[in-house]
Amino acid sequence: MASLPILTVLEHSRVSPPPATVPDGALPLTFFDILWLSFSPVHHLFFYELPSITKAHFIETIVPNLKQSLSITLQHFFPFSGNLIVFSDTIQKPEIRYVDGDSVAFTVAESTLDFGDLIGNHPRECGKFYHLIPLSLESTKESNRVKIPVFSVQVTLFPNTGISVGMTNHHSLGDVTTRFCFLKAWTSIARSGNDESFLANGTLPVFDRLVNYPKIDEIYLKNIDVETSFFNNGYQPPRLTEPTNKVRATFILTRTALNRLKEWVSTQLPTLPYASSFTVACAYIWTCIAKSRNDELESFGFAVDCRARIDPPIPGSYFGNCVALCNSVAKTNLLSGSEGFLNAAKLIGENLHKMLTDKDGVVKDVWPIEGIFSQGIPTTMMGVTGTPKLKFYDMDFGWGNPRKLETITIDYNGSISLSACKESNEDLEIGVCLSATEMEAFVPIFKTGLEAYV
């Protein structure tokens, strides 16, 4: 007997803002957005456990509500339904443009994958998750421009078990804060059936281009090879495809463990600024991964929200990207030795302190890569996606909070994801994607390493 397909697509449709609610408009990209033009798409998965869900209820109730609430949300967050426009003439800044009739691709599917396995913390095959994220949509090329959809959604049913909501967006659309604000609005509208509660209690996005540094925009755009990336062979965003030898796993750093790590760092490095939970968590994971690999030089970077650091500061609801990179580079032997954790904490803490106290702020007339890799090009370049400051586990569409979150984006580059835990905002949940061999080495290193401090 033939086995059932892993994924069956039930419907392809498109969702637009309600008619005559959004005028045509465009948001020019700033240098914060231009930086991400050539980066991989952003993929997120939210898993919701619904043990009694039937296919009929899914199709007749849940899907229509998600579409209607998404449509209303797009009225307030119109760039999500627009397109990224990149011009062949780099004098013209790229922009996210919305015109009447633009829409979001919305896929409805059913899966035979094991829901319980997918929402676990144990190592799981990365390729399984790729069925549940919407593909990046194909671009269209005109005489002097390329048009690229920036957002798509896939909702997948696991009969009698639950559903997943997968989202893909172009990185230039916005940073994690912008995505969080959008999801808060969408889930609020989905729960209530209209936008009254959101308008009364939520925060509307600020679309004004408050980050206004044309000279820096020009420098960043010149450093993006627009002709090669978007015009010579057409825009082809990276795609996650099977088969892969990668696995993903989730690790928890409890408040108790974080406090012990902070106490150790504070005792050994009493003058270190920013010995925060974030600092020690990143340092610990960085050293564990370094010990599980055979590299020579490693880079570890993360984004810092700059909304409060622009002069004058801009609102937290500013729409778009507004983050700067804080990066540390170290030889692997400094990370994998007995003092590896302290070395990593010192590097991250000092670089973060330098960035946050820099009197010149984040706006400088330099391309951000210059000077970072003075020691050479790292063998491994890791990053962090997400932030524990934003509570993505509170995203309730009306069926309760998510059972599990997965940031599929980390599969592109071996970065890690970081968020507050579902059970306790005091604990940190860390997503790691490694080769099967590296993960086999990483798991015991992570567990036994904590015993020295906890």
Coordinates of C-alpha atoms in Angstrom, one line a residue:
M1 CA 0.0 0.0 0.0
A2 CA 1.4 3.4 -1.0
S3 CA 2.3 5.7 1.8
L4 CA 0.4 9.0 2.1
P5 CA 2.3 12.2 0.9
I6 CA 4.0 14.2 3.6
L7 CA 2.2 17.3 2.4
T8 CA -1.0 17.8 0.5
V9 CA -1.8 21.3 -0.7
L10 CA -5.5 22.0 -0.2
E11 CA -5.7 25.5 -1.5
H12 CA -3.7 28.4 -3.0
S13 CA -5.2 31.8 -2.6
R14 CA -4.4 35.4 -2.1
V15 CA -5.3 37.8 0.7
S16 CA -5.5 41.6 0.2
P17 CA -6.5 44.5 2.5
P18 CA -10.2 45.3 2.4
P19 CA -11.2 47.2 -0.8
A20 CA -10.6 50.9 -0.8
T21 CA -8.9 50.9 2.6
V22 CA -5.2 51.5 1.6
P23 CA -4.0 54.1 -0.9
D24 CA -1.2 53.3 -3.2
G25 CA 2.1 54.1 -1.5
A26 CA 5.8 53.3 -1.2
L27 CA 8.4 53.1 1.6
P28 CA 11.9 53.9 0.4
L29 CA 14.5 51.6 2.1
T30 CA 17.0 53.1 4.5
F31 CA 20.5 51.8 4.9
F32 CA 19.2 49.6 7.8
D33 CA 17.0 47.9 5.2
I34 CA 19.4 48.0 2.3
L35 CA 21.9 46.0 4.3
W36 CA 19.6 42.9 4.1
L37 CA 18.7 43.1 0.4
S38 CA 20.8 40.1 -0.6
F39 CA 20.3 38.0 2.6
S40 CA 18.3 34.8 2.9
P41 CA 14.5 35.0 3.5
V42 CA 13.2 34.8 7.0
H43 CA 11.1 31.8 8.0
H44 CA 9.2 31.2 11.2
L45 CA 6.9 28.4 12.3
F46 CA 4.3 28.5 15.1
F47 CA 2.9 25.2 16.2
Y48 CA -0.5 25.1 18.0
E49 CA -1.7 21.9 19.7
L50 CA -5.4 21.2 19.0
P51 CA -6.1 17.5 19.8
S52 CA -9.7 17.5 18.6
I53 CA -9.3 19.5 15.4
T54 CA -11.0 18.0 12.4
K55 CA -10.5 18.8 8.8
A56 CA -14.0 20.2 8.4
H57 CA -13.5 22.7 11.3
F58 CA -10.1 23.6 10.0
I59 CA -11.4 24.4 6.5
E60 CA -14.8 25.9 7.5
T61 CA -13.8 27.9 10.6
I62 CA -10.1 28.4 11.2
V63 CA -8.9 29.1 7.6
P64 CA -11.7 31.7 6.9
N65 CA -11.0 33.5 10.2
L66 CA -7.2 33.6 9.5
K67 CA -7.8 35.1 6.1
Q68 CA -10.3 37.7 7.2
S69 CA -8.2 38.8 10.2
L70 CA -5.1 38.9 8.0
S71 CA -6.9 41.1 5.5
I72 CA -7.9 43.5 8.2
T73 CA -4.3 43.5 9.6
L74 CA -2.9 44.3 6.1
Q75 CA -5.0 47.4 6.2
H76 CA -2.8 48.7 9.0
F77 CA 0.5 47.1 7.9
F78 CA 0.1 47.5 4.1
P79 CA 3.8 46.9 3.2
F80 CA 3.3 43.2 4.1
S81 CA 1.0 42.9 1.1
G82 CA 3.3 44.9 -1.2
N83 CA 6.4 44.2 -3.3
L84 CA 10.1 45.1 -3.0
I85 CA 11.1 47.1 -6.0
V86 CA 14.8 47.1 -6.9
F87 CA 15.9 49.4 -9.7
S88 CA 18.8 48.8 -12.1
D89 CA 19.9 52.3 -11.6
T90 CA 21.4 52.4 -8.1
I91 CA 20.8 56.1 -7.9
Q92 CA 17.2 55.2 -7.2
K93 CA 16.8 53.7 -3.8
P94 CA 14.9 50.4 -3.5
E95 CA 11.4 50.7 -2.0
I96 CA 8.5 48.5 -0.8
R97 CA 5.6 49.6 -2.9
Y98 CA 1.9 48.9 -2.5
V99 CA -0.7 49.4 -5.3
D100 CA -4.3 48.5 -5.3
G101 CA -4.7 44.8 -5.9
D102 CA -1.5 43.7 -4.3
S103 CA -1.9 40.6 -2.0
V104 CA -0.3 38.0 0.2
A105 CA 0.1 34.4 -1.1
F106 CA -1.9 32.2 1.4
T107 CA -1.4 28.4 1.2
V108 CA -3.6 25.9 3.0
A109 CA -2.2 22.3 3.4
E110 CA -2.5 19.1 5.3
S111 CA 0.5 17.0 6.6
T112 CA 1.1 13.5 7.7
L113 CA 4.3 14.4 9.6
D114 CA 4.4 13.5 13.3
F115 CA 3.3 16.6 15.2
G116 CA 4.6 15.4 18.5
D117 CA 8.1 14.9 17.0
L118 CA 8.1 18.3 15.4
I119 CA 7.3 20.2 18.6
G120 CA 10.0 18.3 20.6
N121 CA 13.3 19.7 21.8
H122 CA 15.3 16.7 20.8
P123 CA 17.4 16.6 17.5
R124 CA 15.0 16.4 14.5
E125 CA 15.7 16.3 10.8
C126 CA 15.7 19.9 9.4
G127 CA 14.2 18.8 6.1
K128 CA 10.9 17.9 7.7
F129 CA 10.2 21.5 8.6
Y130 CA 10.7 22.8 5.0
H131 CA 7.3 21.3 4.0
L132 CA 5.6 23.7 6.4
I133 CA 7.1 27.0 5.4
P134 CA 5.7 29.0 2.3
L135 CA 8.2 29.3 -0.5
S136 CA 9.7 32.6 -1.4
L137 CA 7.6 33.8 -4.3
E138 CA 9.1 34.3 -7.7
S139 CA 10.2 37.8 -8.8
T140 CA 9.2 39.5 -12.0
K141 CA 11.6 41.5 -14.1
E142 CA 10.7 44.6 -16.0
S143 CA 12.9 46.8 -18.1
N144 CA 14.6 48.7 -15.3
R145 CA 13.4 47.0 -12.1
V146 CA 12.7 43.8 -10.3
K147 CA 9.6 43.2 -8.3
I148 CA 9.7 40.8 -5.4
P149 CA 6.8 39.8 -3.1
V150 CA 7.8 40.3 0.5
F151 CA 5.5 38.1 2.6
S152 CA 3.7 34.8 2.3
V153 CA 1.8 32.5 4.7
Q154 CA 1.2 28.7 4.9
V155 CA -1.3 27.1 7.4
T156 CA -1.0 23.4 7.7
L157 CA -3.4 20.9 9.4
F158 CA -2.2 17.9 11.4
P159 CA -5.6 16.1 11.8
N160 CA -6.7 15.5 15.4
T161 CA -3.4 17.0 16.6
G162 CA -2.8 20.6 15.7
I163 CA -1.9 23.2 13.1
S164 CA 1.2 25.1 12.1
V165 CA 1.3 28.7 10.8
G166 CA 4.4 29.3 8.7
M167 CA 5.5 32.7 7.5
T168 CA 8.2 33.8 5.0
N169 CA 9.3 37.4 4.6
H170 CA 12.0 39.2 2.7
H171 CA 14.6 40.4 5.2
S172 CA 14.4 44.0 4.0
L173 CA 10.7 44.2 5.0
G174 CA 11.5 44.7 8.7
D175 CA 13.3 43.4 11.7
V176 CA 12.1 41.3 14.6
T177 CA 10.4 44.2 16.2
T178 CA 8.4 45.0 13.1
R179 CA 7.4 41.3 12.7
F180 CA 6.3 41.2 16.4
C181 CA 4.1 44.3 16.1
F182 CA 2.5 42.8 12.9
L183 CA 1.8 39.5 14.7
K184 CA 0.4 41.2 17.8
A185 CA -2.1 43.0 15.6
W186 CA -3.0 39.9 13.5
T187 CA -3.6 37.7 16.6
S188 CA -5.6 40.4 18.3
I189 CA -7.8 40.8 15.3
A190 CA -8.2 37.0 14.9
R191 CA -9.3 36.6 18.5
S192 CA -11.9 39.4 18.4
G193 CA -13.1 39.2 14.8
N194 CA -12.4 42.9 14.1
D195 CA -9.8 45.6 14.8
E196 CA -11.6 47.5 17.5
S197 CA -9.6 46.0 20.3
F198 CA -6.3 46.5 18.4
L199 CA -7.0 50.1 17.7
A200 CA -8.0 50.8 21.3
N201 CA -5.1 48.9 22.9
G202 CA -2.5 48.2 20.3
T203 CA 0.1 50.4 18.5
L204 CA -0.1 51.4 14.9
P205 CA 3.1 51.3 12.9
V206 CA 5.0 54.5 12.1
F207 CA 5.8 54.5 8.4
D208 CA 7.5 57.9 8.3
R209 CA 11.2 57.5 7.2
L210 CA 12.6 58.9 10.4
V211 CA 16.0 57.3 9.6
N212 CA 17.1 59.9 7.1
Y213 CA 20.8 59.7 6.1
P214 CA 20.9 59.8 2.3
K215 CA 24.7 59.7 2.1
I216 CA 24.9 56.5 4.1
D217 CA 22.0 55.0 2.1
E218 CA 24.1 55.7 -1.0
I219 CA 27.2 54.0 0.5
Y220 CA 25.3 50.9 1.5
L221 CA 23.6 50.6 -1.9
K222 CA 26.9 50.9 -3.8
N223 CA 28.2 48.0 -1.7
I224 CA 25.3 45.8 -2.8
D225 CA 26.0 44.3 -6.3
V226 CA 22.5 45.0 -7.5
E227 CA 23.3 44.0 -11.1
T228 CA 24.6 40.6 -10.2
S229 CA 22.1 39.8 -7.4
F230 CA 18.9 41.0 -9.1
F231 CA 19.4 41.5 -12.9
N232 CA 22.0 39.3 -14.6
N233 CA 20.2 36.0 -14.0
G234 CA 17.0 37.2 -12.3
Y235 CA 16.5 37.3 -8.6
Q236 CA 16.9 33.8 -7.1
P237 CA 16.6 33.8 -3.3
P238 CA 18.3 31.0 -1.4
R239 CA 16.0 28.0 -0.8
L240 CA 15.9 25.3 1.8
T241 CA 15.6 21.9 0.2
E242 CA 15.9 18.3 1.1
P243 CA 17.9 16.1 1.5
T244 CA 20.0 17.6 4.2
N245 CA 22.2 16.1 6.9
K246 CA 21.3 18.9 9.3
V247 CA 19.3 18.5 12.5
R248 CA 17.8 21.1 14.8
A249 CA 17.3 20.9 18.5
T250 CA 16.1 23.2 21.3
F251 CA 18.0 23.8 24.5
I252 CA 16.8 25.5 27.7
L253 CA 18.9 27.7 29.9
T254 CA 16.9 28.1 33.1
R255 CA 17.0 31.2 35.3
T256 CA 19.0 29.2 37.8
A257 CA 21.6 28.2 35.2
L258 CA 21.8 31.8 33.9
N259 CA 22.3 33.2 37.3
R260 CA 25.1 30.8 38.0
L261 CA 26.8 31.7 34.7
K262 CA 26.5 35.4 35.5
E263 CA 27.9 34.9 39.0
W264 CA 30.9 33.0 37.6
V265 CA 31.6 35.7 35.1
S266 CA 31.2 38.5 37.6
T267 CA 33.5 36.7 40.0
Q268 CA 36.2 36.0 37.4
L269 CA 35.8 39.2 35.4
P270 CA 34.6 41.8 38.0
T271 CA 35.2 44.8 35.7
L272 CA 33.3 43.3 32.7
P273 CA 30.3 45.5 31.6
Y274 CA 27.1 43.9 30.4
A275 CA 27.5 40.5 32.1
S276 CA 23.8 40.0 31.4
S277 CA 21.7 36.9 30.8
F278 CA 22.0 37.5 27.1
T279 CA 25.7 37.9 27.2
V280 CA 26.4 34.7 29.2
A281 CA 23.8 32.7 27.1
C282 CA 25.5 33.7 23.9
A283 CA 29.0 33.1 25.3
Y284 CA 28.1 29.7 26.6
I285 CA 26.4 28.5 23.3
W286 CA 29.3 30.0 21.2
T287 CA 31.9 28.0 23.2
C288 CA 29.9 24.8 23.1
I289 CA 29.6 25.0 19.3
A290 CA 33.3 25.8 19.0
K291 CA 34.1 22.7 20.9
S292 CA 31.9 20.6 18.6
R293 CA 33.7 21.8 15.5
N294 CA 37.2 21.8 14.1
D295 CA 37.6 25.4 12.9
E296 CA 40.4 27.9 13.2
L297 CA 38.6 31.3 13.5
E298 CA 35.0 32.0 14.6
S299 CA 32.7 35.0 14.3
F300 CA 29.7 35.5 16.5
G301 CA 27.3 38.4 15.9
F302 CA 23.9 39.6 16.9
A303 CA 21.6 42.6 16.1
V304 CA 21.0 45.5 18.5
D305 CA 17.8 47.5 18.2
C306 CA 18.8 51.1 17.4
R307 CA 15.4 52.8 17.7
A308 CA 16.3 54.4 21.1
R309 CA 19.9 55.1 19.9
I310 CA 19.1 57.2 16.8
D311 CA 19.5 61.0 17.5
P312 CA 16.8 62.0 18.1
P313 CA 15.3 58.6 19.2
I314 CA 12.5 57.1 17.0
P315 CA 9.4 55.3 18.2
G316 CA 9.5 51.6 19.0
S317 CA 6.7 51.2 16.5
Y318 CA 8.9 52.5 13.6
F319 CA 8.2 50.2 10.6
G320 CA 11.2 48.6 9.0
N321 CA 14.7 47.5 9.9
C322 CA 16.5 49.5 12.6
V323 CA 19.3 47.2 14.0
A324 CA 23.0 47.3 13.9
L325 CA 25.4 44.4 14.1
C326 CA 27.6 43.7 17.2
N327 CA 30.2 41.2 16.2
S328 CA 33.0 39.3 18.0
V329 CA 35.8 37.3 16.4
A330 CA 38.0 34.8 18.1
K331 CA 40.4 31.9 17.4
T332 CA 38.7 28.6 18.1
N333 CA 41.4 27.5 20.6
L334 CA 40.5 30.5 22.8
L335 CA 36.9 29.4 22.9
S336 CA 37.4 25.6 23.2
G337 CA 40.0 25.7 26.1
S338 CA 39.3 25.7 29.8
E339 CA 38.9 29.5 29.8
G340 CA 36.7 29.4 26.6
F341 CA 33.5 30.5 28.3
L342 CA 35.2 33.5 30.1
N343 CA 37.0 34.5 26.9
A344 CA 33.7 34.5 24.9
A345 CA 31.9 36.4 27.7
K346 CA 34.6 39.0 27.8
L347 CA 34.6 39.5 24.0
I348 CA 30.8 39.8 23.8
G349 CA 30.4 41.9 26.9
E350 CA 33.2 44.4 25.9
N351 CA 32.0 44.7 22.3
L352 CA 28.4 45.2 23.4
H353 CA 29.5 47.8 25.9
K354 CA 31.6 49.7 23.3
M355 CA 28.7 49.7 20.9
L356 CA 26.1 50.9 23.4
T357 CA 28.3 53.7 24.8
D358 CA 29.8 54.9 21.5
K359 CA 29.2 58.7 21.5
D360 CA 29.0 58.6 17.7
G361 CA 26.0 56.3 17.9
V362 CA 25.2 53.8 15.2
V363 CA 25.1 56.2 12.2
K364 CA 28.5 56.3 10.6
D365 CA 29.7 56.8 7.0
V366 CA 31.3 53.4 6.7
W367 CA 30.3 50.1 5.3
P368 CA 29.7 47.9 8.4
I369 CA 32.0 45.0 7.3
E370 CA 35.1 47.1 7.3
G371 CA 37.4 46.4 10.2
I372 CA 35.4 43.5 11.6
F373 CA 37.6 40.8 10.2
S374 CA 41.0 42.2 10.9
Q375 CA 42.2 38.8 12.1
G376 CA 41.1 37.1 8.8
I377 CA 37.9 35.7 7.4
P378 CA 36.4 33.3 10.0
T379 CA 35.8 29.6 9.1
T380 CA 32.5 29.8 11.0
M381 CA 30.2 32.9 11.0
M382 CA 27.4 32.5 13.5
G383 CA 24.6 34.9 14.4
V384 CA 21.5 35.2 16.6
T385 CA 18.0 35.6 15.4
G386 CA 15.2 36.7 17.8
T387 CA 15.3 38.3 21.2
P388 CA 13.9 37.2 24.6
K389 CA 12.6 40.7 25.1
L390 CA 9.7 40.1 22.7
K391 CA 7.2 37.5 23.8
F392 CA 6.4 35.5 20.7
Y393 CA 4.9 32.7 22.8
D394 CA 2.0 35.1 23.6
M395 CA 0.8 34.9 19.9
D396 CA -2.7 33.5 20.4
F397 CA -5.0 33.4 17.3
G398 CA -7.9 32.2 19.5
W399 CA -6.7 28.6 20.1
G400 CA -4.3 29.3 22.9
N401 CA -0.6 30.2 22.9
P402 CA 1.8 28.3 20.6
R403 CA 3.0 24.9 21.8
K404 CA 6.4 25.5 20.0
L405 CA 8.2 28.1 17.9
E406 CA 10.8 27.2 15.3
T407 CA 13.0 29.7 13.5
I408 CA 13.8 27.9 10.3
T409 CA 16.0 30.8 9.1
I410 CA 18.9 29.5 11.1
D411 CA 19.3 26.5 8.7
Y412 CA 20.8 28.8 6.1
N413 CA 23.9 29.8 8.1
G414 CA 24.2 27.8 11.3
S415 CA 23.1 30.6 13.5
I416 CA 21.1 30.2 16.7
S417 CA 17.6 31.4 17.6
L418 CA 16.9 32.9 21.0
S419 CA 13.6 33.6 22.8
A420 CA 11.9 33.5 26.1
C421 CA 10.5 30.1 27.0
K422 CA 6.8 29.3 26.8
E423 CA 6.7 28.0 30.4
S424 CA 8.7 30.9 32.0
N425 CA 9.8 34.2 30.6
E426 CA 12.8 34.0 33.0
D427 CA 14.2 31.0 31.1
L428 CA 15.8 31.2 27.6
E429 CA 15.0 28.8 24.7
I430 CA 17.8 28.4 22.2
G431 CA 17.4 26.8 18.8
V432 CA 20.5 25.2 17.3
C433 CA 21.0 23.8 13.8
L434 CA 24.1 21.7 13.1
S435 CA 25.1 18.7 11.0
A436 CA 24.2 15.4 12.6
T437 CA 27.8 14.7 13.6
E438 CA 28.2 18.2 15.1
M439 CA 25.0 17.9 17.0
E440 CA 26.0 14.5 18.4
A441 CA 29.1 16.2 19.8
F442 CA 27.3 19.4 20.9
V443 CA 24.6 17.8 23.1
P444 CA 26.9 16.3 25.8
I445 CA 29.2 19.3 25.7
F446 CA 26.2 21.6 26.5
K447 CA 24.8 19.4 29.3
T448 CA 28.1 18.5 31.0
G449 CA 29.5 22.0 30.7
L450 CA 26.7 23.5 32.8
E451 CA 27.5 21.1 35.6
A452 CA 30.7 23.1 36.3
Y453 CA 28.6 26.2 37.1
V454 CA 25.2 24.8 38.2

